[in-house]
Amino acid sequence: LGSGLIIGVSTMVARAIGEKNQKVLNESSSSALLIASIICVVSLISGYLFLDRIIILLAGDELSQEAIGYGMQYFSFLLPGLGIILIGYVFIGILQGEGLTKHIAVAMILSTGINIILDPVFIFWLHMGVAGAALATSISIAITGIYVIAIFLTNQSSIPVNPNIFQARKELV
């Protein structure tokens, strides 16, 4: 879903730039954020409601109860990061459509680097185990999301961002 969101947003932005269609550029972020918000809400609600069933569905019924418990623990700490990453994917899609791929590369390196640093801290030093790994991932996603949003707040992108999902355009969604 995330990859599809990035591809859709980047294509919409690139086409609007090529067509010099400022109206679509102005409405692309709110429309994409609406999609991301819907996916996020549905994923979070269904993720927490059906946590055990999802783990068993993904892992199969041969998995031990201990392993299922670890999977549920990991997934429950990772789900909040899902919401953040979907919002980040909208902004990454805009950057990609605009051709500002340097920022995307920095974001990927930043996310991976922070995750590598935080994993041992949460897993071993704070004795959180699997939950620590998921929490480290969610935190690295959040920090990267802040970096990507800062690109827009500091006007390094020429695409206007309208975070008001209620101004989304049905045709763009």
PDB file of N, CA and C in Angstrom, residues 126-165:
ATOM      1  N   LEU A 126      17.820  -1.750  27.402  1.00  0.00           N
ATOM      2  CA  LEU A 126      16.563  -1.527  28.119  1.00  0.00           C
ATOM      3  C   LEU A 126      15.776  -2.824  28.307  1.00  0.00           C
ATOM      4  N   HIS A 127      16.332  -3.932  27.823  1.00  0.00           N
ATOM      5  CA  HIS A 127      15.753  -5.280  28.001  1.00  0.00           C
ATOM      6  C   HIS A 127      14.315  -5.374  27.495  1.00  0.00           C
ATOM      7  N   MET A 128      14.041  -4.751  26.350  1.00  0.00           N
ATOM      8  CA  MET A 128      12.685  -4.781  25.798  1.00  0.00           C
ATOM      9  C   MET A 128      12.489  -5.905  24.793  1.00  0.00           C
ATOM     10  N   GLY A 129      13.556  -6.531  24.365  1.00  0.00           N
ATOM     11  CA  GLY A 129      13.444  -7.644  23.421  1.00  0.00           C
ATOM     12  C   GLY A 129      12.803  -7.246  22.102  1.00  0.00           C
ATOM     13  N   VAL A 130      11.886  -8.090  21.656  1.00  0.00           N
ATOM     14  CA  VAL A 130      11.220  -7.890  20.367  1.00  0.00           C
ATOM     15  C   VAL A 130      10.457  -6.565  20.335  1.00  0.00           C
ATOM     16  N   ALA A 131       9.814  -6.222  21.427  1.00  0.00           N
ATOM     17  CA  ALA A 131       9.085  -4.956  21.494  1.00  0.00           C
ATOM     18  C   ALA A 131      10.047  -3.779  21.295  1.00  0.00           C
ATOM     19  N   GLY A 132      11.256  -3.901  21.798  1.00  0.00           N
ATOM     20  CA  GLY A 132      12.258  -2.854  21.629  1.00  0.00           C
ATOM     21  C   GLY A 132      12.655  -2.665  20.174  1.00  0.00           C
ATOM     22  N   ALA A 133      12.746  -3.789  19.454  1.00  0.00           N
ATOM     23  CA  ALA A 133      13.070  -3.695  18.023  1.00  0.00           C
ATOM     24  C   ALA A 133      11.981  -2.945  17.269  1.00  0.00           C
ATOM     25  N   ALA A 134      10.734  -3.259  17.589  1.00  0.00           N
ATOM     26  CA  ALA A 134       9.621  -2.580  16.923  1.00  0.00           C
ATOM     27  C   ALA A 134       9.560  -1.108  17.317  1.00  0.00           C
ATOM     28  N   LEU A 135       9.786  -0.828  18.584  1.00  0.00           N
ATOM     29  CA  LEU A 135       9.767   0.556  19.046  1.00  0.00           C
ATOM     30  C   LEU A 135      10.894   1.363  18.402  1.00  0.00           C
ATOM     31  N   ALA A 136      12.068   0.766  18.267  1.00  0.00           N
ATOM     32  CA  ALA A 136      13.179   1.432  17.593  1.00  0.00           C
ATOM     33  C   ALA A 136      12.812   1.771  16.149  1.00  0.00           C
ATOM     34  N   THR A 137      12.146   0.842  15.484  1.00  0.00           N
ATOM     35  CA  THR A 137      11.717   1.081  14.107  1.00  0.00           C
ATOM     36  C   THR A 137      10.701   2.213  14.049  1.00  0.00           C
ATOM     37  N   SER A 138       9.719   2.202  14.934  1.00  0.00           N
ATOM     38  CA  SER A 138       8.703   3.259  14.946  1.00  0.00           C
ATOM     39  C   SER A 138       9.323   4.627  15.229  1.00  0.00           C
ATOM     40  N   ILE A 139      10.274   4.681  16.152  1.00  0.00           N
ATOM     41  CA  ILE A 139      10.939   5.952  16.467  1.00  0.00           C
ATOM     42  C   ILE A 139      11.767   6.437  15.282  1.00  0.00           C
ATOM     43  N   SER A 140      12.478   5.521  14.621  1.00  0.00           N
ATOM     44  CA  SER A 140      13.281   5.935  13.457  1.00  0.00           C
ATOM     45  C   SER A 140      12.371   6.444  12.338  1.00  0.00           C
ATOM     46  N   ILE A 141      11.214   5.835  12.186  1.00  0.00           N
ATOM     47  CA  ILE A 141      10.238   6.298  11.190  1.00  0.00           C
ATOM     48  C   ILE A 141       9.746   7.698  11.554  1.00  0.00           C
ATOM     49  N   ALA A 142       9.452   7.923  12.834  1.00  0.00           N
ATOM     50  CA  ALA A 142       8.959   9.234  13.277  1.00  0.00           C
ATOM     51  C   ALA A 142       9.996  10.331  13.052  1.00  0.00           C
ATOM     52  N   ILE A 143      11.237  10.047  13.396  1.00  0.00           N
ATOM     53  CA  ILE A 143      12.295  11.050  13.207  1.00  0.00           C
ATOM     54  C   ILE A 143      12.485  11.354  11.723  1.00  0.00           C
ATOM     55  N   THR A 144      12.432  10.314  10.911  1.00  0.00           N
ATOM     56  CA  THR A 144      12.552  10.517   9.468  1.00  0.00           C
ATOM     57  C   THR A 144      11.365  11.314   8.935  1.00  0.00           C
ATOM     58  N   GLY A 145      10.183  11.045   9.471  1.00  0.00           N
ATOM     59  CA  GLY A 145       8.999  11.814   9.079  1.00  0.00           C
ATOM     60  C   GLY A 145       9.159  13.290   9.396  1.00  0.00           C
ATOM     61  N   ILE A 146       9.728  13.585  10.541  1.00  0.00           N
ATOM     62  CA  ILE A 146       9.987  14.978  10.917  1.00  0.00           C
ATOM     63  C   ILE A 146      10.969  15.619   9.941  1.00  0.00           C
ATOM     64  N   TYR A 147      12.002  14.865   9.550  1.00  0.00           N
ATOM     65  CA  TYR A 147      12.973  15.374   8.571  1.00  0.00           C
ATOM     66  C   TYR A 147      12.276  15.706   7.236  1.00  0.00           C
ATOM     67  N   VAL A 148      11.445  14.794   6.767  1.00  0.00           N
ATOM     68  CA  VAL A 148      10.779  14.992   5.467  1.00  0.00           C
ATOM     69  C   VAL A 148       9.824  16.181   5.539  1.00  0.00           C
ATOM     70  N   ILE A 149       9.083  16.299   6.621  1.00  0.00           N
ATOM     71  CA  ILE A 149       8.170  17.437   6.763  1.00  0.00           C
ATOM     72  C   ILE A 149       8.957  18.740   6.854  1.00  0.00           C
ATOM     73  N   ALA A 150      10.117  18.710   7.503  1.00  0.00           N
ATOM     74  CA  ALA A 150      10.956  19.904   7.609  1.00  0.00           C
ATOM     75  C   ALA A 150      11.413  20.400   6.237  1.00  0.00           C
ATOM     76  N   ILE A 151      11.573  19.491   5.292  1.00  0.00           N
ATOM     77  CA  ILE A 151      11.944  19.893   3.924  1.00  0.00           C
ATOM     78  C   ILE A 151      10.889  20.833   3.358  1.00  0.00           C
ATOM     79  N   PHE A 152       9.631  20.523   3.635  1.00  0.00           N
ATOM     80  CA  PHE A 152       8.546  21.359   3.120  1.00  0.00           C
ATOM     81  C   PHE A 152       8.396  22.645   3.934  1.00  0.00           C
ATOM     82  N   LEU A 153       8.607  22.559   5.233  1.00  0.00           N
ATOM     83  CA  LEU A 153       8.488  23.746   6.080  1.00  0.00           C
ATOM     84  C   LEU A 153       9.584  24.763   5.804  1.00  0.00           C
ATOM     85  N   THR A 154      10.739  24.294   5.321  1.00  0.00           N
ATOM     86  CA  THR A 154      11.849  25.195   5.001  1.00  0.00           C
ATOM     87  C   THR A 154      11.877  25.555   3.515  1.00  0.00           C
ATOM     88  N   ASN A 155      10.795  25.278   2.823  1.00  0.00           N
ATOM     89  CA  ASN A 155      10.612  25.655   1.412  1.00  0.00           C
ATOM     90  C   ASN A 155      11.681  25.108   0.479  1.00  0.00           C
ATOM     91  N   GLN A 156      12.183  23.899   0.769  1.00  0.00           N
ATOM     92  CA  GLN A 156      13.128  23.256  -0.137  1.00  0.00           C
ATOM     93  C   GLN A 156      12.399  22.569  -1.289  1.00  0.00           C
ATOM     94  N   SER A 157      11.095  22.508  -1.182  1.00  0.00           N
ATOM     95  CA  SER A 157      10.250  21.977  -2.247  1.00  0.00           C
ATOM     96  C   SER A 157       9.390  23.126  -2.761  1.00  0.00           C
ATOM     97  N   SER A 158       9.142  23.114  -4.058  1.00  0.00           N
ATOM     98  CA  SER A 158       8.311  24.174  -4.637  1.00  0.00           C
ATOM     99  C   SER A 158       6.827  23.785  -4.676  1.00  0.00           C
ATOM    100  N   ILE A 159       6.515  22.570  -4.232  1.00  0.00           N
ATOM    101  CA  ILE A 159       5.129  22.096  -4.250  1.00  0.00           C
ATOM    102  C   ILE A 159       4.453  22.529  -2.956  1.00  0.00           C
ATOM    103  N   PRO A 160       3.321  23.229  -3.062  1.00  0.00           N
ATOM    104  CA  PRO A 160       2.625  23.642  -1.838  1.00  0.00           C
ATOM    105  C   PRO A 160       1.969  22.441  -1.154  1.00  0.00           C
ATOM    106  N   VAL A 161       2.026  22.421   0.167  1.00  0.00           N
ATOM    107  CA  VAL A 161       1.420  21.330   0.930  1.00  0.00           C
ATOM    108  C   VAL A 161       0.235  21.876   1.703  1.00  0.00           C
ATOM    109  N   ASN A 162      -0.901  21.251   1.468  1.00  0.00           N
ATOM    110  CA  ASN A 162      -2.117  21.593   2.180  1.00  0.00           C
ATOM    111  C   ASN A 162      -2.514  20.383   3.020  1.00  0.00           C
ATOM    112  N   PRO A 163      -2.310  20.440   4.332  1.00  0.00           N
ATOM    113  CA  PRO A 163      -2.604  19.268   5.161  1.00  0.00           C
ATOM    114  C   PRO A 163      -4.084  19.065   5.458  1.00  0.00           C
ATOM    115  N   ASN A 164      -4.945  19.935   4.962  1.00  0.00           N
ATOM    116  CA  ASN A 164      -6.372  19.830   5.240  1.00  0.00           C
ATOM    117  C   ASN A 164      -7.011  18.754   4.352  1.00  0.00           C
ATOM    118  N   ILE A 165      -7.239  17.579   4.927  1.00  0.00           N
ATOM    119  CA  ILE A 165      -7.785  16.460   4.140  1.00  0.00           C
ATOM    120  C   ILE A 165      -9.228  16.712   3.706  1.00  0.00           C
TER     121      ILE A 165
END
